[in-house]
PDB file of C-alpha atoms in Angstrom:
ATOM      1  CA  CYS K 248      22.480 -13.771  -2.166  1.00  0.00           C
ATOM      2  CA  LEU K 249      19.726 -11.673  -2.274  1.00  0.00           C
ATOM      3  CA  LEU K 250      19.158 -11.273   2.141  1.00  0.00           C
ATOM      4  CA  SER K 251      22.539 -10.131   2.747  1.00  0.00           C
ATOM      5  CA  PRO K 252      22.012  -6.817   2.387  1.00  0.00           C
ATOM      6  CA  PHE K 253      18.584  -6.018   3.985  1.00  0.00           C
ATOM      7  CA  GLN K 254      19.494  -8.289   6.737  1.00  0.00           C
ATOM      8  CA  MET K 255      18.805  -5.705  10.480  1.00  0.00           C
ATOM      9  CA  THR K 256      20.395  -6.962  13.180  1.00  0.00           C
ATOM     10  CA  SER K 257      20.716  -3.510  14.793  1.00  0.00           C
ATOM     11  CA  THR K 258      18.817  -3.001  17.566  1.00  0.00           C
ATOM     12  CA  GLY K 259      17.421   0.402  16.476  1.00  0.00           C
ATOM     13  CA  GLU K 260      14.897  -1.590  14.212  1.00  0.00           C
ATOM     14  CA  ASP K 261      11.066  -0.750  15.278  1.00  0.00           C
ATOM     15  CA  PRO K 262       9.217  -3.599  16.407  1.00  0.00           C
ATOM     16  CA  ARG K 263       6.337  -2.230  14.606  1.00  0.00           C
ATOM     17  CA  SER K 264       8.461  -2.029  11.440  1.00  0.00           C
ATOM     18  CA  LYS K 265       6.986  -5.726  11.035  1.00  0.00           C
ATOM     19  CA  ARG K 266       3.293  -5.172  12.190  1.00  0.00           C
ATOM     20  CA  GLY K 267       0.074  -5.755  10.860  1.00  0.00           C
ATOM     21  CA  GLY K 268       0.365  -8.322   7.461  1.00  0.00           C
ATOM     22  CA  HIS K 269       3.850  -7.505   7.013  1.00  0.00           C
ATOM     23  CA  ARG K 270       5.247  -9.181   9.435  1.00  0.00           C
ATOM     24  CA  LEU K 271       3.472 -12.762   7.818  1.00  0.00           C
ATOM     25  CA  ILE K 272       6.011 -12.792   4.829  1.00  0.00           C
ATOM     26  CA  VAL K 273       9.657 -12.554   5.159  1.00  0.00           C
ATOM     27  CA  HIS K 274      10.176 -10.017   2.132  1.00  0.00           C
ATOM     28  CA  SER K 275      14.314  -9.052   3.188  1.00  0.00           C
ATOM     29  CA  SER K 276      14.661 -11.560  -0.204  1.00  0.00           C
ATOM     30  CA  TYR K 277      12.262  -9.713  -2.101  1.00  0.00           C
ATOM     31  CA  PRO K 278      14.445  -7.128  -4.401  1.00  0.00           C
ATOM     32  CA  ASP K 279      12.837  -4.244  -3.529  1.00  0.00           C
ATOM     33  CA  THR K 280      12.981  -4.113  -0.051  1.00  0.00           C
ATOM     34  CA  VAL K 281      14.743  -0.801   1.236  1.00  0.00           C
ATOM     35  CA  ILE K 282      15.797   0.840   4.655  1.00  0.00           C
ATOM     36  CA  LEU K 283      13.716   3.903   5.559  1.00  0.00           C
ATOM     37  CA  ARG K 284      15.401   5.155   8.844  1.00  0.00           C
ATOM     38  CA  VAL K 285      13.021   7.141  10.657  1.00  0.00           C
ATOM     39  CA  ARG K 286      14.042   9.398  13.912  1.00  0.00           C
ATOM     40  CA  GLY K 287      16.750   6.363  14.523  1.00  0.00           C
ATOM     41  CA  HIS K 288      13.639   4.043  13.622  1.00  0.00           C
ATOM     42  CA  ASN K 289      14.417   1.762  10.349  1.00  0.00           C
ATOM     43  CA  PHE K 290      11.689   0.462   9.405  1.00  0.00           C
ATOM     44  CA  ILE K 291      11.845  -2.453   6.546  1.00  0.00           C
ATOM     45  CA  VAL K 292       9.607  -2.030   3.697  1.00  0.00           C
ATOM     46  CA  SER K 293       8.479  -3.237  -0.604  1.00  0.00           C
ATOM     47  CA  ALA K 294       9.574   0.474  -2.164  1.00  0.00           C
ATOM     48  CA  SER K 295       7.960  -0.561  -5.053  1.00  0.00           C
ATOM     49  CA  TYR K 296       4.512  -1.496  -2.826  1.00  0.00           C
ATOM     50  CA  LEU K 297       4.881   2.028  -1.320  1.00  0.00           C
ATOM     51  CA  SER K 298       5.452   3.518  -4.491  1.00  0.00           C
ATOM     52  CA  LEU K 299       1.890   2.314  -6.182  1.00  0.00           C
ATOM     53  CA  ASN K 300       0.412   3.449  -3.396  1.00  0.00           C
ATOM     54  CA  SER K 301       2.052   7.474  -3.316  1.00  0.00           C
ATOM     55  CA  PRO K 302       3.918  10.045  -4.923  1.00  0.00           C
ATOM     56  CA  TYR K 303       5.652  10.628  -3.041  1.00  0.00           C
ATOM     57  CA  PHE K 304       8.045   7.797  -2.415  1.00  0.00           C
ATOM     58  CA  TYR K 305       7.843   6.906  -6.140  1.00  0.00           C
ATOM     59  CA  ASP K 306       9.952  10.178  -6.158  1.00  0.00           C
ATOM     60  CA  LEU K 307      12.070   9.214  -3.343  1.00  0.00           C
ATOM     61  CA  PHE K 308      12.786   5.164  -4.631  1.00  0.00           C
ATOM     62  CA  TYR K 309      13.199   5.816  -7.948  1.00  0.00           C
ATOM     63  CA  GLY K 310      12.747   9.464  -9.155  1.00  0.00           C
ATOM     64  CA  ARG K 311      14.965  11.500 -10.797  1.00  0.00           C
ATOM     65  CA  ASP K 312      16.719  12.551  -8.121  1.00  0.00           C
ATOM     66  CA  SER K 313      16.435   9.436  -6.442  1.00  0.00           C
ATOM     67  CA  THR K 314      19.592   7.950  -4.280  1.00  0.00           C
ATOM     68  CA  SER K 315      20.253   5.380  -2.186  1.00  0.00           C
ATOM     69  CA  PRO K 316      23.732   4.325  -0.142  1.00  0.00           C
ATOM     70  CA  ASN K 317      23.338   0.933   0.437  1.00  0.00           C
ATOM     71  CA  GLY K 318      19.354   1.329   0.544  1.00  0.00           C
ATOM     72  CA  ARG K 319      18.887   2.625   3.358  1.00  0.00           C
ATOM     73  CA  TYR K 320      17.048   5.963   3.380  1.00  0.00           C
ATOM     74  CA  GLU K 321      16.154   9.220   6.056  1.00  0.00           C
ATOM     75  CA  LEU K 322      12.254   9.752   6.604  1.00  0.00           C
ATOM     76  CA  ASP K 323      12.188  13.050   9.381  1.00  0.00           C
ATOM     77  CA  VAL K 324       8.828  12.335  10.268  1.00  0.00           C
ATOM     78  CA  HIS K 325       7.795  10.739  13.686  1.00  0.00           C
ATOM     79  CA  PRO K 326       7.994   7.200  14.305  1.00  0.00           C
ATOM     80  CA  HIS K 327       5.878   6.529  16.124  1.00  0.00           C
ATOM     81  CA  THR K 328       3.073   7.670  13.498  1.00  0.00           C
ATOM     82  CA  PHE K 329       4.849   6.757  10.923  1.00  0.00           C
ATOM     83  CA  GLY K 330       4.367   2.999  12.356  1.00  0.00           C
ATOM     84  CA  ASP K 331       0.813   3.482  12.371  1.00  0.00           C
ATOM     85  CA  LEU K 332       0.329   4.580   8.628  1.00  0.00           C
ATOM     86  CA  LEU K 333       2.359   1.365   7.599  1.00  0.00           C
ATOM     87  CA  ASP K 334       0.084  -0.855   9.514  1.00  0.00           C
ATOM     88  CA  LEU K 335      -2.907   0.681   7.102  1.00  0.00           C
ATOM     89  CA  SER K 336      -1.004   1.686   4.523  1.00  0.00           C
ATOM     90  CA  VAL K 337       1.774  -0.663   3.363  1.00  0.00           C
ATOM     91  CA  LEU K 338      -0.849  -3.623   3.713  1.00  0.00           C
ATOM     92  CA  ILE K 339      -4.306  -2.602   3.818  1.00  0.00           C
ATOM     93  CA  TYR K 340      -5.953  -5.361   5.285  1.00  0.00           C
ATOM     94  CA  PRO K 341      -4.978  -5.316   9.223  1.00  0.00           C
ATOM     95  CA  CYS K 342      -7.497  -3.301  10.150  1.00  0.00           C
ATOM     96  CA  TYR K 343     -10.114  -4.231   7.681  1.00  0.00           C
ATOM     97  CA  LYS K 344     -13.018  -5.689  10.963  1.00  0.00           C
ATOM     98  CA  LYS K 345     -12.923  -1.951  12.994  1.00  0.00           C
ATOM     99  CA  THR K 346     -15.288   0.593  12.456  1.00  0.00           C
ATOM    100  CA  ASN K 347     -12.134   2.902  13.035  1.00  0.00           C
ATOM    101  CA  CYS K 348      -8.209   3.147  12.578  1.00  0.00           C
ATOM    102  CA  CYS K 349      -5.760   0.305  14.162  1.00  0.00           C
ATOM    103  CA  ARG K 350      -7.583   0.279  18.107  1.00  0.00           C
ATOM    104  CA  ASP K 351      -3.731  -0.157  18.281  1.00  0.00           C
ATOM    105  CA  CYS K 352      -2.383   3.252  16.835  1.00  0.00           C
ATOM    106  CA  SER K 353      -0.966   5.515  19.898  1.00  0.00           C
ATOM    107  CA  SER K 354      -0.983   8.508  17.601  1.00  0.00           C
ATOM    108  CA  SER K 355      -4.153  10.901  16.985  1.00  0.00           C
ATOM    109  CA  LEU K 356      -6.410  10.017  13.966  1.00  0.00           C
ATOM    110  CA  ILE K 357      -5.567  13.734  12.735  1.00  0.00           C
ATOM    111  CA  GLY K 358      -1.752  12.969  13.699  1.00  0.00           C
ATOM    112  CA  ARG K 359      -2.400  10.086  10.827  1.00  0.00           C
ATOM    113  CA  LEU K 360      -4.603  12.447   8.843  1.00  0.00           C
ATOM    114  CA  ASP K 361      -1.904  14.642   8.836  1.00  0.00           C
ATOM    115  CA  LEU K 362       1.173  12.180   8.144  1.00  0.00           C
ATOM    116  CA  ALA K 363      -0.252  10.517   5.962  1.00  0.00           C
ATOM    117  CA  LEU K 364      -1.141  13.867   3.746  1.00  0.00           C
ATOM    118  CA  GLN K 365       1.994  15.243   3.353  1.00  0.00           C
ATOM    119  CA  LEU K 366       3.301  11.149   2.451  1.00  0.00           C
ATOM    120  CA  GLU K 367       1.347  11.358   0.136  1.00  0.00           C
ATOM    121  CA  LEU K 368      -0.182   7.253   1.430  1.00  0.00           C
ATOM    122  CA  ARG K 369      -3.618   7.752  -0.869  1.00  0.00           C
ATOM    123  CA  PHE K 370      -5.329   4.614   0.898  1.00  0.00           C
ATOM    124  CA  ALA K 371      -4.658   6.176   4.359  1.00  0.00           C
ATOM    125  CA  VAL K 372      -6.445   9.809   3.889  1.00  0.00           C
ATOM    126  CA  LYS K 373      -9.008   7.397   1.528  1.00  0.00           C
ATOM    127  CA  ARG K 374      -9.503   5.424   5.195  1.00  0.00           C
ATOM    128  CA  LEU K 375      -8.722   7.539   7.616  1.00  0.00           C
ATOM    129  CA  SER K 376     -10.904  10.967   6.392  1.00  0.00           C
ATOM    130  CA  LYS K 377     -14.279   8.306   5.947  1.00  0.00           C
ATOM    131  CA  ASP K 378     -13.484   6.466   9.825  1.00  0.00           C
ATOM    132  CA  SER K 379     -13.202  10.499  11.272  1.00  0.00           C
ATOM    133  CA  ASP K 380     -16.188  11.680  13.601  1.00  0.00           C
ATOM    134  CA  GLN K 381     -14.045  14.756  13.950  1.00  0.00           C
ATOM    135  CA  THR K 382     -15.558  16.866  10.948  1.00  0.00           C
ATOM    136  CA  ALA K 383     -14.202  20.108  11.657  1.00  0.00           C
ATOM    137  CA  GLN K 384      -9.995  18.937  12.081  1.00  0.00           C
ATOM    138  CA  LEU K 385     -10.417  17.230   9.341  1.00  0.00           C
ATOM    139  CA  ILE K 386     -11.806  19.650   6.912  1.00  0.00           C
ATOM    140  CA  SER K 387      -9.191  21.557   8.583  1.00  0.00           C
ATOM    141  CA  THR K 388      -6.419  19.057   7.560  1.00  0.00           C
ATOM    142  CA  LEU K 389      -7.304  18.655   4.099  1.00  0.00           C
ATOM    143  CA  GLN K 390      -8.007  22.642   3.430  1.00  0.00           C
ATOM    144  CA  LYS K 391      -4.519  23.035   4.940  1.00  0.00           C
ATOM    145  CA  HIS K 392      -2.248  20.352   2.701  1.00  0.00           C
ATOM    146  CA  ALA K 393      -5.594  22.239  -0.405  1.00  0.00           C
ATOM    147  CA  ALA K 394      -6.370  18.110  -0.085  1.00  0.00           C
ATOM    148  CA  MET K 395     -10.280  18.962  -0.204  1.00  0.00           C
ATOM    149  CA  ASP K 396     -10.798  18.270  -3.799  1.00  0.00           C
ATOM    150  CA  ASN K 397      -9.071  15.314  -3.931  1.00  0.00           C
ATOM    151  CA  TYR K 398     -10.399  13.740  -1.102  1.00  0.00           C
ATOM    152  CA  SER K 399     -13.484  15.140   0.037  1.00  0.00           C
ATOM    153  CA  ILE K 400     -15.395  12.123  -1.968  1.00  0.00           C
ATOM    154  CA  ALA K 401     -13.978  10.253   0.447  1.00  0.00           C
ATOM    155  CA  MET K 402     -15.947  12.028   3.494  1.00  0.00           C
ATOM    156  CA  CYS K 403     -18.639  12.470   1.380  1.00  0.00           C
ATOM    157  CA  SER K 404     -20.807  12.216   4.467  1.00  0.00           C
ATOM    158  CA  LYS K 405     -19.434  15.160   6.071  1.00  0.00           C
ATOM    159  CA  TYR K 406     -18.780  17.418   2.769  1.00  0.00           C
ATOM    160  CA  THR K 407     -22.034  17.760   0.610  1.00  0.00           C
ATOM    161  CA  ASN K 408     -20.412  19.369  -2.580  1.00  0.00           C
ATOM    162  CA  PRO K 409     -18.108  17.365  -3.867  1.00  0.00           C
ATOM    163  CA  PRO K 410     -16.334  18.925  -7.336  1.00  0.00           C
ATOM    164  CA  SER K 411     -17.929  17.890  -9.638  1.00  0.00           C
ATOM    165  CA  SER K 412     -15.293  17.918 -12.245  1.00  0.00           C
ATOM    166  CA  SER K 413     -12.753  15.050 -12.413  1.00  0.00           C
ATOM    167  CA  ASN K 414      -9.614  14.973 -11.357  1.00  0.00           C
ATOM    168  CA  HIS K 415      -6.835  13.274 -12.182  1.00  0.00           C
ATOM    169  CA  SER K 416      -3.742  13.842  -9.303  1.00  0.00           C
ATOM    170  CA  LEU K 417      -5.377  10.471  -7.927  1.00  0.00           C
ATOM    171  CA  ASP K 418      -4.774   8.142 -11.107  1.00  0.00           C
ATOM    172  CA  PRO K 419      -3.163   5.076 -10.093  1.00  0.00           C
ATOM    173  CA  ILE K 420       0.106   5.270 -10.048  1.00  0.00           C
ATOM    174  CA  PRO K 421       1.694   2.889 -12.770  1.00  0.00           C
ATOM    175  CA  VAL K 422       4.114   0.260 -12.336  1.00  0.00           C
ATOM    176  CA  SER K 423       7.443   1.230 -14.025  1.00  0.00           C
ATOM    177  CA  ALA K 424      10.803  -1.600 -15.228  1.00  0.00           C
ATOM    178  CA  LYS K 425      12.797   1.088 -13.006  1.00  0.00           C
ATOM    179  CA  PHE K 426      11.612  -1.184 -10.560  1.00  0.00           C
ATOM    180  CA  PRO K 427      13.804  -4.007  -9.703  1.00  0.00           C
ATOM    181  CA  ASP K 428      10.700  -6.408  -8.553  1.00  0.00           C
ATOM    182  CA  SER K 429       8.841  -5.888 -12.116  1.00  0.00           C
ATOM    183  CA  THR K 430       8.150  -8.485 -13.616  1.00  0.00           C
ATOM    184  CA  ASN K 431       5.684  -9.567 -16.934  1.00  0.00           C
ATOM    185  CA  VAL K 432       2.688 -11.723 -16.551  1.00  0.00           C
ATOM    186  CA  ILE K 433       0.677 -13.200 -19.090  1.00  0.00           C
ATOM    187  CA  VAL K 434      -3.116 -13.211 -18.470  1.00  0.00           C
ATOM    188  CA  GLY K 435      -5.537 -14.120 -20.834  1.00  0.00           C
ATOM    189  CA  GLY K 436      -2.972 -13.893 -23.951  1.00  0.00           C
ATOM    190  CA  THR K 437      -1.856  -9.928 -22.734  1.00  0.00           C
ATOM    191  CA  THR K 438       1.096  -9.085 -21.005  1.00  0.00           C
ATOM    192  CA  ILE K 439       1.527  -6.990 -17.852  1.00  0.00           C
ATOM    193  CA  LEU K 440       4.411  -5.885 -16.458  1.00  0.00           C
ATOM    194  CA  VAL K 441       3.936  -5.814 -12.040  1.00  0.00           C
ATOM    195  CA  SER K 442       5.471  -5.536  -9.539  1.00  0.00           C
ATOM    196  CA  ALA K 443       6.262  -8.851  -7.801  1.00  0.00           C
ATOM    197  CA  THR K 444       6.074  -7.567  -4.608  1.00  0.00           C
ATOM    198  CA  ALA K 445       3.279  -5.524  -4.223  1.00  0.00           C
ATOM    199  CA  LEU K 446       1.583  -9.519  -5.870  1.00  0.00           C
ATOM    200  CA  SER K 447       3.299 -11.276  -3.501  1.00  0.00           C
ATOM    201  CA  LEU K 448       3.046  -9.154  -0.717  1.00  0.00           C
ATOM    202  CA  HIS K 449      -1.116 -10.328  -0.956  1.00  0.00           C
ATOM    203  CA  SER K 450      -1.246 -13.282  -2.653  1.00  0.00           C
ATOM    204  CA  SER K 451       0.747 -16.722  -0.780  1.00  0.00           C
ATOM    205  CA  VAL K 452      -0.450 -18.127  -4.432  1.00  0.00           C
ATOM    206  CA  LEU K 453       1.576 -15.044  -6.560  1.00  0.00           C
ATOM    207  CA  ALA K 454       4.541 -15.171  -4.427  1.00  0.00           C
ATOM    208  CA  GLU K 455       5.295 -18.617  -5.046  1.00  0.00           C
ATOM    209  CA  ILE K 456       4.786 -17.834  -8.740  1.00  0.00           C
ATOM    210  CA  LEU K 457       6.751 -14.820  -9.657  1.00  0.00           C
ATOM    211  CA  TYR K 458       9.723 -16.513  -6.765  1.00  0.00           C
ATOM    212  CA  LYS K 459      11.246 -19.268  -7.213  1.00  0.00           C
ATOM    213  CA  ASN K 460      13.958 -19.636  -4.882  1.00  0.00           C
ATOM    214  CA  GLY K 461      13.887 -16.644  -3.766  1.00  0.00           C
ATOM    215  CA  GLN K 462      14.582 -14.745  -7.177  1.00  0.00           C
ATOM    216  CA  LEU K 463      12.371 -13.543  -9.428  1.00  0.00           C
ATOM    217  CA  VAL K 464      10.774 -14.747 -12.255  1.00  0.00           C
ATOM    218  CA  MET K 465      10.791 -12.671 -15.031  1.00  0.00           C
ATOM    219  CA  GLU K 466       8.152 -13.671 -17.008  1.00  0.00           C
ATOM    220  CA  ALA K 467       5.335 -15.951 -15.357  1.00  0.00           C
ATOM    221  CA  LYS K 468       1.582 -16.476 -16.835  1.00  0.00           C
ATOM    222  CA  ILE K 469      -1.043 -16.461 -14.533  1.00  0.00           C
ATOM    223  CA  ASP K 470      -4.027 -18.864 -15.131  1.00  0.00           C
ATOM    224  CA  VAL K 471      -7.319 -16.596 -14.653  1.00  0.00           C
ATOM    225  CA  ASP K 472      -9.992 -14.384 -15.630  1.00  0.00           C
ATOM    226  CA  PRO K 473      -8.072 -11.322 -16.839  1.00  0.00           C
ATOM    227  CA  PHE K 474     -11.214  -9.593 -15.156  1.00  0.00           C
ATOM    228  CA  SER K 475     -10.429 -10.389 -12.014  1.00  0.00           C
ATOM    229  CA  PHE K 476      -7.631 -10.227 -12.194  1.00  0.00           C
ATOM    230  CA  HIS K 477      -7.532  -6.596 -13.784  1.00  0.00           C
ATOM    231  CA  ALA K 478      -9.397  -5.893  -9.980  1.00  0.00           C
ATOM    232  CA  PHE K 479      -7.070  -7.792  -7.907  1.00  0.00           C
ATOM    233  CA  LEU K 480      -4.237  -5.129  -9.168  1.00  0.00           C
ATOM    234  CA  GLN K 481      -6.720  -2.469  -7.979  1.00  0.00           C
ATOM    235  CA  ALA K 482      -6.877  -4.011  -5.007  1.00  0.00           C
ATOM    236  CA  THR K 483      -4.000  -4.428  -4.018  1.00  0.00           C
ATOM    237  CA  THR K 484      -3.694  -0.026  -3.753  1.00  0.00           C
ATOM    238  CA  ALA K 485      -7.103   0.249  -2.239  1.00  0.00           C
ATOM    239  CA  ASP K 486      -9.307   0.868  -5.818  1.00  0.00           C
ATOM    240  CA  PHE K 487     -11.760  -1.839  -5.605  1.00  0.00           C
ATOM    241  CA  PRO K 488     -14.015  -1.891  -8.704  1.00  0.00           C
ATOM    242  CA  LEU K 489     -17.567  -0.450  -7.715  1.00  0.00           C
ATOM    243  CA  ASP K 490     -19.457  -3.754  -9.391  1.00  0.00           C
ATOM    244  CA  CYS K 491     -19.104  -6.342  -6.915  1.00  0.00           C
ATOM    245  CA  ILE K 492     -19.843  -9.867  -8.790  1.00  0.00           C
ATOM    246  CA  ARG K 493     -19.365 -13.320  -7.499  1.00  0.00           C
ATOM    247  CA  LYS K 494     -16.544 -14.192 -10.271  1.00  0.00           C
ATOM    248  CA  PHE K 495     -13.854 -11.481  -8.857  1.00  0.00           C
ATOM    249  CA  LEU K 496     -14.215 -12.521  -5.348  1.00  0.00           C
ATOM    250  CA  ASP K 497     -14.184 -16.035  -6.334  1.00  0.00           C
ATOM    251  CA  ASP K 498     -11.343 -16.326  -7.854  1.00  0.00           C
ATOM    252  CA  PHE K 499      -9.367 -13.625  -4.962  1.00  0.00           C
ATOM    253  CA  LEU K 500      -9.531 -16.572  -2.821  1.00  0.00           C
ATOM    254  CA  ILE K 501      -8.141 -18.941  -5.771  1.00  0.00           C
ATOM    255  CA  MET K 502      -5.050 -16.491  -5.815  1.00  0.00           C
ATOM    256  CA  GLY K 503      -4.779 -16.455  -1.952  1.00  0.00           C
ATOM    257  CA  ALA K 504      -5.876 -13.130  -1.526  1.00  0.00           C
ATOM    258  CA  GLN K 505      -7.752 -13.870   1.665  1.00  0.00           C
ATOM    259  CA  GLN K 506      -6.846 -10.599   3.026  1.00  0.00           C
ATOM    260  CA  LEU K 507      -8.200  -9.069  -0.224  1.00  0.00           C
ATOM    261  CA  TYR K 508     -11.510 -10.927  -0.254  1.00  0.00           C
ATOM    262  CA  ASP K 509     -12.406 -10.111   3.799  1.00  0.00           C
ATOM    263  CA  PHE K 510     -11.736  -6.745   3.372  1.00  0.00           C
ATOM    264  CA  TYR K 511     -13.225  -5.752   0.117  1.00  0.00           C
ATOM    265  CA  LEU K 512     -16.618  -7.831   1.936  1.00  0.00           C
ATOM    266  CA  SER K 513     -16.229  -5.502   4.803  1.00  0.00           C
ATOM    267  CA  GLU K 514     -16.478  -2.279   2.003  1.00  0.00           C
ATOM    268  CA  ILE K 515     -19.725  -3.251   0.488  1.00  0.00           C
TER     269      ILE K 515
END
């Protein structure tokens, strides 16, 4: 049974560990589910999804020196700040219509930015940089982490001289065969290795295709336009295509990715 290793009965489970979109899906049955214990607070997360959004978590969960006693990992950071980042990063759409980051956050914006940079949570850094009006503190925090070159474009209105050279340190993180939820999908005759959980967390339709009776499907054919599917893959890590066309937005809805559709419309 997939559920038993991940069921949480401890009173130490943070009630915010399934806030936002994360609480909408009982993802305890997904094979990449792990428990992050953050100073006594348990957060139930998708290891693969966090890994695709953060080199830090990729190394933690799937790196050469990764160790996991019973799918549990320790993280020595402030649990409330981490919970706020989880709302913003694990599923990117809870704040999609707000002009600033999650109004229910108990931590400061600069505190969230500092932790996002420490954990290399790329989307959170981009979003916080874009939303912040604390320019001096924002620049100071980015400089503290030597991250100005990587994220200056996200705050271009505040930083007038973005670097002209291409920086590849923010290139997409590929799905690895190490991911316990990795599987092949066939789209337009092309086989693509994907994280089934990352796709399922964003699409109810794909969740039904990729998980049958709680079991991972090892190969699935998805009947959708290849360009739209690649746009969807990019969107799951907040790397939205610059050119918005109606076709792939319509296909987002066909794939059951309503929240990504709404988020994208809010950004253009």
